[in-house]
Coordinates of C-alpha atoms in Angstrom, one line a residue:
M152 CA -43.8 -109.1 232.2
S153 CA -40.2 -110.8 232.4
A154 CA -37.9 -111.3 229.3
S155 CA -39.0 -115.0 229.4
Y156 CA -40.6 -114.6 226.1
L157 CA -37.1 -114.5 224.7
F158 CA -36.7 -118.3 225.3
N159 CA -39.5 -119.1 222.9
R160 CA -37.5 -119.4 219.6
R161 CA -40.1 -121.6 217.8
S162 CA -42.6 -118.8 218.3
I163 CA -40.4 -116.2 217.3
R164 CA -39.5 -117.9 213.9
S165 CA -43.0 -118.6 213.1
Q166 CA -43.9 -114.9 213.7
A167 CA -41.0 -113.5 211.8
T168 CA -42.4 -114.8 208.3
G169 CA -45.0 -112.5 207.5
S170 CA -44.7 -109.0 205.6
N171 CA -42.8 -107.2 208.4
G172 CA -40.1 -110.0 208.5
Y173 CA -39.8 -109.7 204.6
Y174 CA -39.3 -105.8 205.1
L175 CA -36.9 -106.4 207.8
R176 CA -34.7 -108.8 205.7
R177 CA -34.6 -106.7 202.7
H178 CA -34.2 -103.3 204.0
R179 CA -31.2 -103.9 206.5
P180 CA -29.9 -100.7 208.1
R181 CA -26.1 -100.6 208.2
A182 CA -24.2 -101.9 211.2
A183 CA -22.6 -98.2 211.8
R184 CA -24.3 -96.5 214.6
T185 CA -26.5 -93.4 213.6
P186 CA -27.2 -91.3 216.7
L187 CA -30.8 -90.4 217.4
L188 CA -31.8 -87.0 216.5
E189 CA -31.5 -84.4 219.2
G190 CA -35.0 -83.6 220.6
S191 CA -36.3 -87.2 219.7
L192 CA -36.0 -88.3 223.5
S193 CA -39.1 -90.4 224.0
L194 CA -40.1 -93.8 225.2
E195 CA -41.5 -94.5 221.9
T196 CA -38.4 -93.4 219.9
I197 CA -36.2 -95.2 221.9
A198 CA -38.1 -98.5 221.8
D199 CA -39.2 -98.5 218.4
P200 CA -38.6 -101.8 216.7
E201 CA -36.7 -100.5 213.8
N202 CA -34.6 -98.4 216.4
L203 CA -34.0 -101.6 218.4
L204 CA -33.0 -103.6 215.3
R205 CA -30.4 -101.0 214.3
V206 CA -28.9 -101.1 217.8
Y207 CA -29.0 -104.9 217.6
R208 CA -27.1 -104.7 214.6
W209 CA -24.6 -102.5 215.9
L210 CA -24.2 -104.6 219.1
K211 CA -23.8 -107.9 216.8
A212 CA -20.9 -106.0 214.9
T213 CA -19.0 -104.4 217.6
G214 CA -20.2 -105.9 221.2
G215 CA -19.3 -108.8 223.4
L216 CA -20.2 -112.1 222.2
A217 CA -20.8 -113.5 225.6
P218 CA -24.4 -114.8 226.3
G219 CA -26.7 -113.8 229.0
I220 CA -28.1 -116.2 231.5
D221 CA -30.5 -117.6 228.7
G222 CA -27.5 -119.0 226.6
F223 CA -28.5 -117.1 223.6
R224 CA -25.7 -115.6 221.3
F225 CA -26.0 -113.1 218.3
Q226 CA -25.0 -115.8 216.2
K227 CA -27.8 -118.2 217.1
L228 CA -30.5 -116.0 215.8
S229 CA -31.1 -115.1 212.1
I230 CA -31.9 -111.2 211.6
T231 CA -35.6 -112.3 211.2
E232 CA -35.9 -113.9 214.5
A233 CA -34.0 -111.0 216.1
A234 CA -36.4 -108.6 214.6
E235 CA -39.4 -110.4 215.7
A236 CA -38.1 -110.8 219.3
L237 CA -37.4 -107.0 219.3
R238 CA -40.9 -106.2 218.2
Q239 CA -42.1 -108.2 221.4
V240 CA -39.8 -106.2 223.7
S241 CA -40.9 -103.0 222.0
R242 CA -44.5 -103.9 222.9
A243 CA -43.6 -104.8 226.3
I244 CA -41.7 -101.6 227.0
C245 CA -44.5 -99.3 225.5
N246 CA -47.5 -101.1 227.1
P247 CA -49.3 -98.9 229.3
D248 CA -49.0 -101.4 232.1
R249 CA -45.1 -101.2 231.7
R250 CA -44.7 -105.0 231.4
Y251 CA -41.1 -105.0 230.5
R252 CA -38.7 -106.1 233.0
P253 CA -35.2 -107.2 232.4
Y254 CA -34.0 -110.8 232.7
P255 CA -31.4 -111.8 235.5
A256 CA -28.0 -110.8 234.4
R257 CA -25.3 -113.6 234.4
P258 CA -22.4 -112.9 237.1
V259 CA -18.9 -113.5 235.3
L260 CA -15.5 -113.0 237.3
I261 CA -12.9 -111.4 235.2
G262 CA -9.3 -111.5 236.5
K263 CA -7.5 -108.2 237.5
P264 CA -3.8 -107.4 236.2
N265 CA -3.1 -106.9 240.1
G266 CA -4.8 -110.3 241.2
G267 CA -8.2 -110.9 242.4
H268 CA -11.2 -110.7 240.3
R269 CA -14.1 -108.2 239.5
E270 CA -17.4 -109.2 238.5
L271 CA -19.3 -108.3 235.4
R272 CA -23.0 -108.8 235.1
I273 CA -23.9 -110.0 231.6
G274 CA -27.5 -109.4 230.4
N275 CA -29.3 -111.3 227.8
I276 CA -28.8 -110.0 224.3
F277 CA -32.2 -108.3 223.9
D278 CA -31.9 -106.4 227.3
R279 CA -28.3 -105.2 226.3
V280 CA -30.1 -103.8 222.9
V281 CA -32.6 -102.0 225.2
T282 CA -29.8 -100.8 227.6
A283 CA -27.6 -99.7 224.7
A284 CA -30.5 -97.9 223.0
V285 CA -31.2 -96.0 226.3
Q286 CA -27.6 -95.1 226.9
E287 CA -27.1 -93.9 223.2
A288 CA -30.3 -91.7 223.6
L289 CA -29.0 -90.2 226.7
A290 CA -25.1 -89.9 225.8
S291 CA -25.1 -86.3 224.8
R292 CA -27.4 -85.1 227.8
V293 CA -25.0 -87.0 230.3
D294 CA -21.9 -85.6 228.6
Q295 CA -23.2 -81.8 228.7
T296 CA -23.9 -82.2 232.6
L297 CA -20.3 -83.6 233.5
L298 CA -17.6 -81.2 234.4
P299 CA -14.3 -81.2 232.6
C300 CA -12.4 -83.0 235.2
C301 CA -14.3 -85.9 234.2
Y302 CA -12.6 -88.1 231.5
G303 CA -13.4 -91.7 231.5
Y304 CA -16.7 -93.0 229.8
R305 CA -17.0 -90.0 227.7
P306 CA -16.9 -89.6 223.7
R307 CA -13.9 -87.9 222.2
R308 CA -12.1 -88.0 225.5
S309 CA -9.3 -90.5 226.3
V310 CA -6.5 -91.4 228.8
W311 CA -4.1 -89.2 226.8
D312 CA -6.4 -86.2 227.0
L313 CA -6.2 -86.6 230.6
L314 CA -2.5 -87.0 230.7
A315 CA -2.0 -83.9 228.3
D316 CA -4.0 -81.7 230.8
L317 CA -2.3 -83.1 233.8
E318 CA 1.1 -82.2 232.1
R319 CA 0.0 -78.8 231.4
I320 CA -1.2 -78.2 235.0
I321 CA 2.1 -79.5 236.4
T322 CA 4.5 -77.5 234.2
L323 CA 2.3 -74.2 234.1
E324 CA 1.2 -74.2 237.6
G325 CA 4.1 -75.9 239.2
R326 CA 1.9 -78.7 240.7
Y327 CA 4.5 -81.6 240.8
V328 CA 3.2 -83.3 244.0
I329 CA 1.1 -85.9 242.6
T330 CA -1.3 -88.1 244.7
T331 CA -3.6 -90.5 243.3
E332 CA -6.8 -92.4 244.8
D333 CA -9.6 -94.3 243.7
V334 CA -13.3 -95.2 245.0
R335 CA -13.7 -98.4 246.5
N336 CA -16.3 -100.8 244.9
A337 CA -17.7 -97.9 242.9
F338 CA -20.2 -99.7 240.9
P339 CA -21.7 -101.9 243.6
S340 CA -21.7 -98.8 246.2
V341 CA -23.9 -96.7 243.9
P342 CA -27.5 -95.8 245.8
I343 CA -30.1 -96.7 243.4
A344 CA -32.6 -94.0 244.4
D345 CA -29.6 -91.4 243.9
A346 CA -28.8 -92.6 240.6
I347 CA -32.4 -92.4 239.7
G348 CA -32.6 -88.9 240.8
D349 CA -29.4 -87.9 238.8
F350 CA -31.1 -89.3 235.6
R351 CA -34.5 -87.3 236.4
E352 CA -32.4 -84.4 236.5
I353 CA -31.6 -84.5 232.8
V354 CA -34.7 -86.7 231.5
E355 CA -38.4 -84.8 231.1
D356 CA -39.9 -88.0 229.4
E357 CA -41.7 -90.1 232.5
G358 CA -41.7 -93.1 230.2
V359 CA -37.8 -92.8 229.6
R360 CA -37.4 -92.0 233.3
W361 CA -39.3 -95.4 234.2
L362 CA -37.2 -97.3 231.6
V363 CA -34.0 -95.9 233.0
E364 CA -35.1 -97.2 236.5
T365 CA -36.1 -100.5 235.4
L366 CA -32.7 -101.0 233.8
L367 CA -30.9 -99.9 236.9
R368 CA -32.8 -102.1 239.3
G369 CA -32.8 -105.0 236.7
A370 CA -34.6 -108.2 237.6
A371 CA -34.8 -107.7 241.4
G372 CA -36.9 -104.7 240.9
L373 CA -37.8 -102.4 243.8
H374 CA -35.9 -105.0 246.0
R375 CA -32.6 -103.6 244.9
T376 CA -31.7 -100.4 246.5
I377 CA -27.8 -100.2 245.9
G378 CA -25.4 -101.3 243.4
I379 CA -25.6 -101.1 239.5
D380 CA -24.2 -103.8 237.0
Q381 CA -20.5 -103.4 236.0
G382 CA -21.0 -104.5 232.3
S383 CA -24.2 -102.9 231.6
A384 CA -24.2 -100.1 228.9
I385 CA -25.8 -97.7 231.1
S386 CA -24.0 -98.0 234.2
P387 CA -21.0 -95.9 233.3
A388 CA -23.3 -93.0 232.6
A389 CA -25.0 -93.8 235.9
L390 CA -21.6 -93.8 237.8
N391 CA -20.3 -90.6 236.2
L392 CA -23.5 -88.8 237.0
R393 CA -23.5 -89.9 240.5
L394 CA -19.8 -89.0 241.1
N395 CA -20.3 -85.6 239.1
S396 CA -23.1 -84.9 241.7
C397 CA -21.6 -86.0 245.0
L398 CA -17.8 -85.4 244.4
D399 CA -16.9 -83.4 241.3
R400 CA -19.1 -80.4 241.7
P401 CA -18.8 -80.0 245.6
Y402 CA -14.9 -80.5 245.3
S403 CA -14.4 -78.1 242.3
A404 CA -16.5 -75.3 244.1
G405 CA -13.9 -75.2 246.9
P406 CA -11.9 -72.0 246.0
N407 CA -8.6 -73.3 247.5
N408 CA -8.8 -77.0 246.3
P409 CA -6.2 -78.2 243.8
P410 CA -7.3 -79.5 240.4
M411 CA -8.7 -83.0 240.5
L412 CA -8.7 -85.1 237.3
R413 CA -11.1 -88.3 237.4
W414 CA -11.1 -91.2 235.1
A415 CA -14.1 -93.4 236.1
D416 CA -13.4 -94.0 239.8
D417 CA -9.7 -93.3 239.4
L418 CA -8.8 -89.9 241.1
I419 CA -5.6 -87.6 240.3
L420 CA -4.6 -84.6 242.2
P421 CA -1.6 -82.4 241.1
C422 CA -0.6 -80.4 244.1
I423 CA 1.8 -77.6 245.2
G424 CA 3.2 -79.6 248.4
V425 CA 2.2 -82.5 250.3
P426 CA 0.1 -80.7 253.0
E427 CA -2.2 -79.7 250.1
A428 CA -2.4 -83.3 248.7
Q429 CA -3.2 -84.8 252.3
A430 CA -6.0 -82.0 253.0
A431 CA -7.4 -82.5 249.4
T432 CA -7.8 -86.2 250.1
Q433 CA -9.5 -85.6 253.3
I434 CA -12.1 -83.4 251.5
M435 CA -12.7 -86.1 248.8
A436 CA -13.0 -88.9 251.3
R437 CA -15.7 -86.7 253.5
L438 CA -17.8 -85.9 250.2
L439 CA -17.6 -89.7 249.2
T440 CA -18.4 -90.8 252.4
A441 CA -21.5 -88.6 252.8
A442 CA -23.0 -90.2 249.5
G443 CA -22.4 -93.8 250.3
F444 CA -18.8 -94.2 248.8
E445 CA -15.5 -94.5 250.4
L446 CA -11.9 -94.3 249.2
K447 CA -9.6 -97.3 249.1
G448 CA -7.0 -95.6 250.9
H449 CA -3.8 -97.3 249.5
N450 CA -1.6 -95.3 251.6
N451 CA -0.4 -93.9 248.4
L452 CA 1.7 -91.3 249.8
P453 CA 2.1 -87.8 247.6
I454 CA 5.2 -87.9 245.4
D455 CA 7.0 -84.9 244.3
L456 CA 8.1 -85.8 240.6
R457 CA 11.0 -83.5 240.9
D458 CA 12.7 -85.7 243.6
E459 CA 15.4 -87.9 241.8
G460 CA 14.0 -91.2 240.3
A461 CA 10.5 -90.1 241.5
S462 CA 7.7 -91.3 239.5
R463 CA 3.8 -92.2 239.9
N464 CA 1.5 -94.8 238.3
V465 CA -1.2 -93.1 236.6
L466 CA -3.6 -95.1 234.4
G467 CA -1.1 -97.6 233.5
F468 CA 1.7 -95.1 232.9
D469 CA 4.8 -94.4 235.0
L470 CA 4.8 -90.6 235.0
S471 CA 8.1 -88.8 235.9
I472 CA 9.5 -85.4 235.1
R473 CA 12.5 -84.5 232.6
G474 CA 13.1 -80.6 232.6
D475 CA 9.8 -79.4 232.1
R476 CA 8.2 -82.2 230.2
L477 CA 6.0 -85.1 231.3
M478 CA 7.5 -88.5 230.4
L479 CA 5.9 -91.7 229.8
A480 CA 6.8 -95.3 230.7
V481 CA 4.6 -98.4 230.7
H482 CA 4.0 -99.3 234.1
E483 CA 4.1 -103.0 235.1
E484 CA 0.4 -103.2 235.8
A485 CA -0.1 -102.4 232.0
W486 CA 2.1 -105.3 231.0
R487 CA 0.2 -107.5 233.3
S488 CA -2.9 -106.5 232.0
L489 CA -1.6 -107.2 228.4
A490 CA -0.5 -110.8 229.4
L491 CA -4.0 -111.4 231.1
K492 CA -5.9 -110.4 228.0
L493 CA -4.0 -112.6 225.9
D494 CA -4.9 -115.5 228.1
Q495 CA -8.2 -114.6 227.9
A496 CA -8.2 -114.5 224.4
Y497 CA -8.5 -118.2 224.1
E498 CA -12.2 -118.0 225.7
T499 CA -13.6 -116.1 222.6
G500 CA -14.7 -117.5 219.4
N501 CA -11.7 -116.3 217.5
P502 CA -8.6 -116.2 219.7
Q503 CA -6.1 -115.4 217.0
R504 CA -8.4 -112.4 216.0
T505 CA -9.0 -111.3 219.6
A506 CA -5.2 -111.6 220.3
M507 CA -4.3 -109.4 217.2
D508 CA -6.7 -106.9 218.4
V509 CA -5.8 -106.9 221.9
V510 CA -2.1 -106.3 221.1
G511 CA -2.8 -103.7 218.4
G512 CA -5.1 -101.8 220.9
W513 CA -2.7 -101.9 223.7
L514 CA 0.1 -100.5 221.7
Q515 CA -1.9 -97.8 220.3
V516 CA -2.4 -96.5 223.9
Y517 CA 0.9 -97.7 225.8
G518 CA 3.0 -97.1 222.5
A519 CA 3.3 -93.7 223.7
G520 CA 5.5 -94.9 226.7
F521 CA 7.9 -96.7 224.5
G522 CA 10.3 -93.8 223.9
G523 CA 13.6 -93.5 225.1
V524 CA 16.5 -95.8 226.0
G525 CA 14.3 -98.8 226.7
A526 CA 12.3 -99.1 223.6
E527 CA 13.8 -102.0 222.2
D528 CA 13.2 -103.9 225.5
N529 CA 9.6 -102.9 225.4
V530 CA 9.2 -104.3 221.8
G531 CA 11.0 -107.2 222.9
R532 CA 8.7 -107.9 225.8
V533 CA 5.6 -107.6 223.7
I534 CA 6.9 -110.3 221.3
S535 CA 7.9 -112.4 224.4
E536 CA 4.2 -112.1 225.8
M537 CA 2.9 -113.1 222.5
V538 CA 5.0 -116.1 222.3
K539 CA 4.5 -117.1 225.9
T540 CA 0.6 -117.3 225.1
G541 CA 0.9 -119.2 221.7
F542 CA 0.5 -116.3 219.4
G543 CA 4.3 -115.8 218.5
E544 CA 3.4 -116.6 214.8
F545 CA 1.5 -113.6 214.4
V546 CA 4.1 -111.2 215.4
P547 CA 5.1 -110.3 212.0
R548 CA 1.5 -109.1 210.9
L549 CA 1.3 -106.7 213.6
K550 CA 4.2 -104.4 212.2
L551 CA 5.0 -103.4 215.9
G552 CA 7.4 -100.6 214.8
D553 CA 4.6 -99.0 212.6
V554 CA 2.0 -99.1 215.2
I555 CA 4.3 -97.9 218.1
S556 CA 5.6 -94.8 216.0
M557 CA 1.9 -94.2 215.0
S558 CA 1.1 -94.0 218.8
Q559 CA 4.0 -91.9 219.6
E560 CA 3.0 -89.5 216.8
R561 CA -0.6 -89.1 217.8
W562 CA 0.6 -88.4 221.7
E563 CA 2.7 -85.5 220.5
R564 CA -0.3 -84.2 218.6
T565 CA -2.7 -84.7 221.8
R566 CA 0.0 -82.8 223.7
R567 CA -0.1 -79.8 221.3
L568 CA -3.8 -79.9 220.6
V569 CA -5.3 -80.5 224.3
G570 CA -2.4 -79.5 226.6
G571 CA -1.5 -76.5 224.4
L572 CA 2.2 -77.7 224.9
V573 CA 5.3 -77.2 222.4
V574 CA 7.1 -80.4 221.8

């Protein structure tokens, strides 16, 4: 059964006026996301109508506003209509004949800071609810499976955690030679059968296994054998599990390999010297090729941060060394990302609010790189980007100095707590 029932809004409305509809209107769960209890992983628990409605409320409050291919938005449906649609989804999932199938996702091209585009695939809102419910139920199991070298798409881990660990490795182990790589077209290259096998390793319930496979294959079903949707809530976990299996674990098992730190498909290697960095890159390339992936091969030559004027871009920060301390500066790529997201704010329902959120969130991360002699220039550039994109009038409301100071203070705390480093 496809998700075509979601188009019949008149039917949904007429069915949502009975006693169950009244209950769901009067007893609304809060938008805060309360995780499923440990040990409650079953198809029936995940697809319970009340659980789906709870996830629906959470996505409506915090998720993206873009519609799927059917054109439905969260704002177009009353909670009663949504509840009735989710009951239908639940029945399709729990039906012994396995009648649920996701609707085709809508492709959306998103600009990249360095030019070009990446394709997101946006499911309709009810398929997104199902995917988010599955991702939530599996999150702790996925996290427990991943190695410490994996940072991206994990709870309670941030770019700063990676940078603090990197600083500790550089300064305590003398690994000043840094090389970076990333996996080419990581999401579109994931072999579906391998991803399904990864989830089967951590899921015992056959119903949940079936639902995971159904979501990974999407509307194409068994015809889809490679590639997962970037934009689906379950895809980051699928990518992390796949790279954990084919790269992180075999690479880390090599007794002579230098440390590797991975953020999604970005790979960072702190090494003793250039030969070690080159050898480690070749090892990673072989492991990835055997699993159906490949490195981009940017010709990013290893850089020794002890060389005069040397720096390396890592996740939007220019890293350099001053004494025994890792110094952060904002890389040009991060500035382009800020400008791009401010331009894209006009595509949302509330451009002003979105722009404020974009700048505030960007500063919370990259404010850590605003220290030093160029701090005032950086603040001026933020203001300039807001003015150029038509949001200059909102600059006073952001309190840029306070946000940047808080960002720098939090970075220092992260260095102490995560990296064990003295300021």
